[in-house]
Short mmCIF file of C-alpha atoms in Angstrom, two decimals:
data_model
loop_
_atom_site.label_atom_id
_atom_site.label_comp_id
_atom_site.label_asym_id
_atom_site.label_seq_id
_atom_site.Cartn_x
_atom_site.Cartn_y
_atom_site.Cartn_z
CA MET A 17 222.14 -280.96 160.53
CA LYS A 18 222.44 -277.21 160.34
CA LYS A 19 225.03 -276.00 157.85
CA SER A 20 227.84 -273.75 158.92
CA THR A 21 228.32 -270.22 157.63
CA LYS A 22 231.29 -271.49 155.72
CA LYS A 23 229.12 -274.07 153.98
CA LEU A 24 226.57 -271.40 153.06
CA LEU A 25 229.33 -269.25 151.52
CA ALA A 26 230.48 -272.24 149.53
CA VAL A 27 226.99 -272.67 148.11
CA MET A 28 226.84 -268.98 147.25
CA MET A 29 230.20 -269.24 145.47
CA CYS A 30 228.83 -272.19 143.57
CA ALA A 31 225.90 -270.04 142.50
CA ALA A 32 228.22 -267.32 141.24
CA MET A 33 230.32 -269.76 139.26
CA ALA A 34 227.43 -271.76 137.90
CA GLY A 35 225.46 -268.69 136.88
CA SER A 36 221.95 -269.37 135.83
CA ALA A 37 222.15 -273.15 135.84
CA LEU A 38 218.95 -274.81 134.73
CA ALA A 39 217.63 -278.28 134.93
CA GLY A 40 218.97 -281.21 133.05
CA CYS A 41 216.33 -282.01 131.69
CA SER A 42 216.82 -283.85 132.47
CA SER A 43 215.70 -283.80 130.26
CA GLY A 44 212.87 -285.65 129.18
CA ASP A 45 210.00 -287.99 129.03
CA SER A 46 207.98 -288.80 132.07
CA GLN A 47 206.99 -292.39 131.60
CA THR A 48 209.35 -295.15 130.48
CA THR A 49 207.01 -296.36 127.77
CA ALA A 50 209.18 -297.15 124.77
CA ALA A 51 206.83 -296.60 121.85
CA ALA A 52 206.66 -299.24 119.17
CA ALA A 53 206.53 -296.71 116.33
CA GLU A 54 209.64 -296.69 114.19
CA ALA A 55 211.23 -293.62 112.61
CA PRO A 56 212.14 -293.44 108.88
CA THR A 57 215.49 -295.07 108.43
CA GLN A 58 216.69 -295.61 104.85
CA ALA A 59 219.31 -292.83 104.90
CA GLN A 60 222.45 -294.24 103.20
CA THR A 61 223.78 -290.74 102.48
CA THR A 62 223.25 -287.35 104.04
CA GLU A 63 220.91 -286.31 101.25
CA GLU A 64 218.82 -289.44 101.68
CA ALA A 65 218.69 -288.81 105.44
CA LYS A 66 217.42 -285.33 104.78
CA GLU A 67 214.78 -286.58 102.34
CA ALA A 68 213.63 -289.13 104.91
CA ALA A 69 213.35 -286.46 107.60
CA ALA A 70 211.24 -284.29 105.30
CA GLU A 71 209.07 -287.16 104.05
CA PRO A 72 208.71 -289.71 106.88
CA GLU A 73 205.86 -291.59 105.19
CA LYS A 74 207.87 -292.24 102.04
CA ALA A 75 210.91 -293.29 104.07
CA GLU A 76 208.80 -295.68 106.13
CA GLU A 77 207.38 -297.27 102.98
CA SER A 78 210.88 -297.84 101.61
CA LYS A 79 211.75 -299.56 104.84
CA GLU A 80 209.11 -302.27 104.60
CA GLY A 81 210.51 -305.76 104.58
CA THR A 82 214.00 -304.59 105.64
CA GLU A 83 215.61 -306.18 108.65
CA ALA A 84 217.56 -303.59 110.66
CA ALA A 85 220.57 -304.28 112.84
CA ALA A 86 220.21 -301.38 115.27
CA PRO A 87 220.97 -301.92 118.95
CA ALA A 88 218.02 -302.68 121.23
CA ALA A 89 216.56 -299.82 123.26
CA ALA A 90 218.22 -300.99 126.45
CA ASP A 91 221.61 -301.15 124.70
CA MET A 92 221.71 -297.83 122.81
CA ALA A 93 223.52 -295.91 125.57
CA SER A 94 226.23 -298.57 125.76
CA ALA A 95 226.48 -299.21 122.01
CA ASP A 96 229.36 -297.97 119.88
CA VAL A 97 227.81 -297.30 116.50
CA LYS A 98 230.24 -296.39 113.71
CA LYS A 99 229.58 -294.89 110.30
CA LYS A 100 229.14 -297.38 107.49
CA ASP A 101 231.18 -295.09 105.26
CA PRO A 102 234.27 -293.91 107.21
CA ASP A 103 235.03 -291.39 104.47
CA LYS A 104 231.70 -289.63 104.95
CA HIS A 105 231.92 -286.40 106.96
CA TYR A 106 228.92 -285.22 108.99
CA LYS A 107 228.38 -281.78 110.47
CA PHE A 108 226.07 -281.96 113.51
CA GLY A 109 224.21 -279.08 115.13
CA TYR A 110 223.65 -279.06 118.90
CA THR A 111 221.46 -276.89 121.08
CA CYS A 112 220.37 -277.16 124.70
CA MET A 113 218.33 -274.91 126.95
CA ASP A 114 221.32 -273.73 129.02
CA GLY A 115 224.90 -274.43 127.99
CA THR A 116 226.28 -273.31 131.36
CA ASN A 117 224.44 -276.00 133.32
CA PRO A 118 227.00 -278.67 134.32
CA PHE A 119 224.52 -281.35 133.22
CA PHE A 120 224.47 -280.02 129.67
CA VAL A 121 228.18 -279.24 129.70
CA THR A 122 228.74 -282.96 130.30
CA ILE A 123 226.31 -283.96 127.53
CA GLU A 124 227.90 -281.63 124.97
CA LYS A 125 231.42 -282.77 125.89
CA ARG A 126 230.56 -286.45 125.46
CA MET A 127 228.70 -285.86 122.19
CA ARG A 128 231.65 -283.89 120.81
CA GLU A 129 234.07 -286.65 121.82
CA MET A 130 231.99 -289.28 120.04
CA ALA A 131 231.48 -287.20 116.89
CA GLU A 132 235.15 -286.32 116.60
CA ALA A 133 236.14 -289.94 117.18
CA ASN A 134 234.20 -290.68 113.99
CA GLY A 135 235.90 -287.84 112.14
CA ASP A 136 232.82 -285.63 112.34
CA GLU A 137 232.04 -282.15 113.65
CA LEU A 138 229.69 -280.84 116.35
CA ILE A 139 228.65 -277.17 116.27
CA ALA A 140 227.09 -276.15 119.58
CA VAL A 141 225.04 -273.05 120.42
CA ASP A 142 223.73 -271.81 123.78
CA PRO A 143 220.43 -269.89 123.89
CA ALA A 144 220.69 -269.25 127.65
CA ASN A 145 217.06 -270.31 128.20
CA ASP A 146 215.77 -267.86 125.56
CA VAL A 147 213.68 -269.76 123.03
CA THR A 148 213.60 -266.80 120.65
CA LEU A 149 217.39 -266.80 120.59
CA GLN A 150 217.37 -270.58 120.21
CA ILE A 151 215.24 -270.30 117.07
CA THR A 152 217.64 -267.74 115.62
CA GLN A 153 220.60 -269.95 116.43
CA VAL A 154 218.97 -272.95 114.76
CA GLU A 155 218.39 -270.81 111.65
CA ASP A 156 222.11 -270.02 111.66
CA LEU A 157 223.01 -273.69 112.00
CA ILE A 158 220.81 -274.50 109.01
CA SER A 159 222.64 -271.83 107.00
CA GLN A 160 225.90 -273.60 107.89
CA ASN A 161 224.58 -276.71 106.11
CA ILE A 162 224.43 -279.04 109.07
CA ASP A 163 223.57 -282.64 108.25
CA ALA A 164 221.66 -283.46 111.45
CA MET A 165 220.52 -281.85 114.69
CA PHE A 166 220.63 -282.71 118.40
CA MET A 167 217.78 -280.79 120.05
CA ASN A 168 217.00 -279.89 123.65
CA PRO A 169 214.37 -277.13 123.66
CA ALA A 170 214.31 -274.08 125.89
CA GLU A 171 210.52 -274.30 125.58
CA ALA A 172 208.58 -277.31 124.32
CA GLU A 173 205.99 -275.23 122.43
CA GLY A 174 208.12 -272.22 121.64
CA ILE A 175 210.72 -274.18 119.69
CA LEU A 176 208.23 -275.44 117.09
CA PRO A 177 209.08 -272.74 114.49
CA ALA A 178 212.69 -273.93 114.52
CA LEU A 179 211.55 -277.53 114.09
CA ASP A 180 209.49 -276.45 111.10
CA GLN A 181 212.60 -274.94 109.51
CA LEU A 182 214.68 -278.04 110.20
CA LYS A 183 211.97 -280.21 108.66
CA GLU A 184 211.74 -277.96 105.62
CA ALA A 185 215.52 -278.23 105.19
CA GLY A 186 215.28 -282.03 105.47
CA ILE A 187 217.52 -282.17 108.54
CA PRO A 188 216.92 -285.18 110.84
CA ILE A 189 216.52 -284.34 114.53
CA VAL A 190 217.31 -286.42 117.61
CA GLY A 191 215.78 -284.96 120.76
CA PHE A 192 217.41 -285.38 124.13
CA ASP A 193 216.54 -284.81 127.82
CA THR A 194 213.43 -282.67 127.23
CA GLU A 195 210.58 -283.40 124.85
CA VAL A 196 209.25 -280.98 122.25
CA ALA A 197 205.52 -280.33 122.08
CA ASP A 198 205.15 -282.26 118.81
CA MET A 199 207.34 -285.35 118.85
CA SER A 200 206.56 -286.18 115.20
CA TYR A 201 209.32 -283.76 114.20
CA LEU A 202 211.93 -286.08 115.73
CA ILE A 203 213.37 -289.24 114.24
CA SER A 204 213.87 -290.39 117.85
CA TYR A 205 214.14 -289.17 121.42
CA THR A 206 216.30 -290.18 124.38
CA GLY A 207 216.12 -288.93 127.92
CA SER A 208 215.79 -289.78 131.56
CA ASP A 209 212.67 -291.28 133.08
CA ASN A 210 211.89 -287.97 134.74
CA TYR A 211 208.61 -289.07 136.25
CA ASN A 212 210.42 -291.83 138.11
CA ALA A 213 213.18 -289.41 139.19
CA GLY A 214 210.58 -287.37 141.07
CA LYS A 215 208.65 -290.42 142.21
CA VAL A 216 211.62 -292.01 144.01
CA CYS A 217 212.15 -288.76 145.91
CA GLY A 218 208.52 -288.72 147.00
CA GLU A 219 208.63 -292.36 148.06
CA ASP A 220 211.72 -291.70 150.15
CA LEU A 221 210.03 -288.74 151.84
CA VAL A 222 206.96 -290.84 152.68
CA LYS A 223 209.18 -293.51 154.20
CA LYS A 224 211.20 -291.06 156.29
CA CYS A 225 208.29 -288.81 157.28
CA PRO A 226 205.33 -291.19 157.75
CA ASP A 227 203.24 -288.60 159.59
CA GLY A 228 203.33 -286.14 156.71
CA GLY A 229 203.59 -282.38 157.21
CA ASP A 230 203.90 -279.07 155.38
CA ILE A 231 206.14 -278.99 152.30
CA ILE A 232 207.31 -276.54 149.62
CA VAL A 233 207.57 -277.46 145.94
CA LEU A 234 209.87 -275.45 143.65
CA ASP A 235 209.11 -276.43 140.07
CA SER A 236 209.44 -274.99 136.55
CA PRO A 237 206.20 -275.32 134.57
CA THR A 238 207.72 -274.36 131.20
CA MET A 239 210.17 -277.27 131.33
CA ASN A 240 208.56 -280.61 130.50
CA SER A 241 211.28 -282.55 132.26
CA VAL A 242 210.77 -280.68 135.53
CA THR A 243 207.00 -280.93 135.21
CA ASP A 244 207.30 -284.70 134.84
CA ARG A 245 209.54 -284.90 137.91
CA THR A 246 207.15 -282.79 139.93
CA ASN A 247 204.21 -284.95 138.90
CA GLY A 248 206.08 -288.07 139.94
CA PHE A 249 206.89 -286.56 143.32
CA LEU A 250 203.34 -285.36 143.94
CA ASP A 251 201.83 -288.69 142.92
CA ALA A 252 204.14 -290.50 145.35
CA ILE A 253 203.09 -288.36 148.34
CA GLU A 254 199.39 -288.11 147.49
CA GLY A 255 197.19 -289.21 150.37
CA LYS A 256 200.15 -289.51 152.74
CA GLY A 257 199.38 -286.53 154.96
CA PHE A 258 201.47 -283.88 153.22
CA ASN A 259 200.24 -280.31 152.76
CA ILE A 260 201.77 -278.19 150.00
CA VAL A 261 201.96 -274.71 151.55
CA ALA A 262 203.62 -273.22 148.46
CA GLN A 263 204.43 -274.27 144.89
CA GLN A 264 206.36 -271.74 142.82
CA ASP A 265 208.38 -271.52 139.61
CA ALA A 266 212.10 -271.45 140.45
CA LYS A 267 213.00 -271.69 136.74
CA GLY A 268 215.48 -274.46 137.49
CA ASN A 269 217.90 -271.78 138.66
CA LEU A 270 219.96 -271.76 141.84
CA GLU A 271 219.79 -268.03 142.50
CA VAL A 272 216.08 -267.74 141.66
CA SER A 273 215.35 -270.72 143.89
CA MET A 274 217.32 -269.23 146.76
CA GLY A 275 215.42 -265.94 146.59
CA ILE A 276 212.01 -267.63 146.43
CA ALA A 277 212.85 -270.05 149.23
CA GLU A 278 214.09 -267.23 151.47
CA ASP A 279 210.72 -265.48 151.15
CA LEU A 280 208.68 -268.64 151.59
CA LEU A 281 210.58 -269.81 154.65
CA GLN A 282 209.81 -266.56 156.45
CA ALA A 283 206.15 -267.58 156.40
CA HIS A 284 206.61 -271.35 156.49
CA GLY A 285 209.63 -272.02 158.65
CA ASP A 286 208.25 -275.30 159.95
CA VAL A 287 208.13 -277.21 156.65
CA VAL A 288 209.33 -280.79 156.84
CA ALA A 289 210.58 -280.92 153.27
CA ILE A 290 211.35 -278.96 150.10
CA PHE A 291 211.28 -280.55 146.64
CA GLY A 292 213.31 -278.90 143.87
CA GLY A 293 212.81 -279.80 140.22
CA ASN A 294 216.55 -280.10 139.70
CA ASP A 295 219.74 -280.01 141.75
CA PRO A 296 220.46 -276.28 141.24
CA THR A 297 216.97 -275.57 142.62
CA ALA A 298 217.66 -277.82 145.61
CA LEU A 299 220.99 -276.10 146.27
CA GLY A 300 219.28 -272.71 146.21
CA ALA A 301 216.71 -273.97 148.70
CA LEU A 302 219.54 -275.34 150.82
CA ALA A 303 221.23 -271.95 151.03
CA ALA A 304 217.93 -270.33 152.06
CA ALA A 305 217.18 -273.03 154.63
CA ASN A 306 220.63 -272.67 156.17
CA ALA A 307 220.24 -268.90 156.37
CA ALA A 308 216.86 -269.37 158.06
CA GLY A 309 218.42 -271.70 160.63
CA LEU A 310 216.45 -274.80 159.69
CA THR A 311 217.87 -278.01 161.14
CA ASP A 312 215.38 -280.77 160.31
CA CYS A 313 214.00 -279.95 156.86
CA MET A 314 214.62 -282.60 154.19
CA ILE A 315 215.53 -281.18 150.76
CA TYR A 316 215.27 -283.21 147.55
CA GLY A 317 216.53 -282.46 144.06
CA VAL A 318 216.82 -284.25 140.73
CA ASP A 319 220.04 -284.79 138.76
CA GLY A 320 222.51 -286.61 141.00
CA SER A 321 225.08 -283.91 140.25
CA PRO A 322 228.58 -283.91 141.79
CA ASP A 323 227.67 -280.87 143.93
CA ILE A 324 224.56 -282.47 145.38
CA LYS A 325 226.38 -285.75 146.00
CA ALA A 326 229.12 -283.89 147.86
CA GLU A 327 226.47 -282.36 150.11
CA MET A 328 225.04 -285.78 150.94
CA ALA A 329 228.48 -287.27 151.47
CA SER A 330 229.35 -284.57 154.00
CA GLY A 331 226.95 -286.04 156.55
CA GLU A 332 226.00 -282.52 157.66
CA SER A 333 223.63 -281.38 154.94
CA LEU A 334 219.89 -280.86 154.76
CA ILE A 335 220.03 -282.43 151.29
CA GLU A 336 218.24 -285.73 151.76
CA GLY A 337 218.28 -287.20 148.27
CA SER A 338 218.39 -286.68 144.53
CA GLY A 339 216.64 -288.54 141.73
CA ALA A 340 219.76 -289.30 139.75
CA GLN A 341 220.22 -289.38 136.00
CA SER A 342 223.23 -289.86 133.75
CA PRO A 343 224.10 -287.15 131.22
CA VAL A 344 226.88 -289.38 129.90
CA LYS A 345 224.41 -292.14 129.01
CA ILE A 346 221.98 -289.64 127.49
CA ALA A 347 224.76 -288.25 125.26
CA GLN A 348 225.92 -291.69 124.20
CA SER A 349 222.39 -292.80 123.46
CA ALA A 350 221.68 -289.71 121.33
CA VAL A 351 224.83 -290.03 119.22
CA ASN A 352 224.40 -293.77 118.71
CA ILE A 353 220.79 -293.18 117.64
CA MET A 354 221.91 -290.60 115.10
CA TYR A 355 224.61 -292.78 113.57
CA THR A 356 222.24 -295.74 113.47
CA TYR A 357 219.73 -293.63 111.55
CA LEU A 358 222.32 -292.19 109.16
CA ASN A 359 223.58 -295.72 108.52
CA GLY A 360 220.11 -296.57 107.25
CA ASP A 361 219.13 -298.83 110.15
CA LYS A 362 215.98 -298.80 112.21
CA VAL A 363 215.64 -296.56 115.23
CA GLU A 364 212.84 -296.62 117.74
CA SER A 365 210.87 -293.50 118.57
CA ARG A 366 212.05 -293.46 122.18
CA TYR A 367 215.07 -294.64 124.17
CA PRO A 368 214.58 -294.07 127.92
CA VAL A 369 217.54 -293.79 130.29
CA GLU A 370 217.00 -295.08 133.81
CA THR A 371 216.78 -292.87 136.91
CA PHE A 372 217.27 -293.86 140.54
CA LEU A 373 217.59 -292.39 144.02
CA ILE A 374 220.89 -291.33 145.57
CA THR A 375 220.95 -290.54 149.31
CA SER A 376 223.61 -290.27 151.98
CA GLU A 377 223.17 -294.02 152.51
CA ASN A 378 224.40 -294.99 149.02
CA VAL A 379 226.26 -291.93 147.72
CA ASP A 380 229.65 -293.61 148.25
CA LYS A 381 228.68 -296.11 145.57
CA TYR A 382 228.48 -293.34 142.96
CA GLY A 383 231.28 -291.03 144.10
CA THR A 384 231.28 -287.24 144.23
CA ASP A 385 233.91 -286.32 141.64
CA GLY A 386 231.75 -286.67 138.55
CA TRP A 387 228.47 -287.79 137.04
CA GLN A 388 227.32 -291.38 137.13
#
């Protein structure tokens, strides 16, 4: 299954165009445990929403005895929640860890479409994986009098000062794809089941390589979503005869991953598999593996991106599978949660979005032209 030189150049061109693409983080919670706790929800106007965000206990008390009509957790991504007051105009803030990542480009595009369809506005900023810049950008959004915030942190812990400022300003926050270190700041969270996304990759590897062998893991410890995926993968292969010869931080970046993998493969050219915490990481490992002349190494990623699906569909790639997620569903879930909250209806603390495995055997079902 060795890739041609032409294929390698294509991957390199992809790296140049994509820039420093980071994980979609996936964003996200590891386990699909939908918590029973309910967020404050009696926000009939923007000001009331802000008061509820700043004083969750008071908002929860005012909610007692009220029957809400919010969509069920399983339905939030497919719901179509409209504003109760069509004349009300909301200004939403949006931030993600890396606005150049195709995963987040898709999320922002869908969120903007939904907001504008309701006559509202979405102001997006891109911190380029710099949490210090992200905090500054959030401060600027607050100064622009945003009514609510969609948050994907560059760092789970590092973003807390920005969350403090949003709370102080009474601005409700919906988190997406990647958790913050203190989830009490959020009115709700939606994201992929990242643990399962890694787990299905590990299970597939165990099935296809029953004798085990040496493997490389390229993770990103500062990203909760990637950490969850890595944990799922490692749990799936535990006790199955696999030996991790190297585990390094590829920062969810194609170019970083390629450089690390090139060095590692010089010393460990006989690995049976490489796990990348997202698809850009897997594509970087693919370029390195092709350059090293590997022909039977199985490479796994997480995202189910169009690029990774095209690799699998080619029938010639070392890419074996990807734990797929849907940025479209994450975006739809987040926006519907926000409108539900602003309408004064109940929202749950967590809305998980399913993940599943895509391989060459089923990639035709999902297509290669876009995200599932």
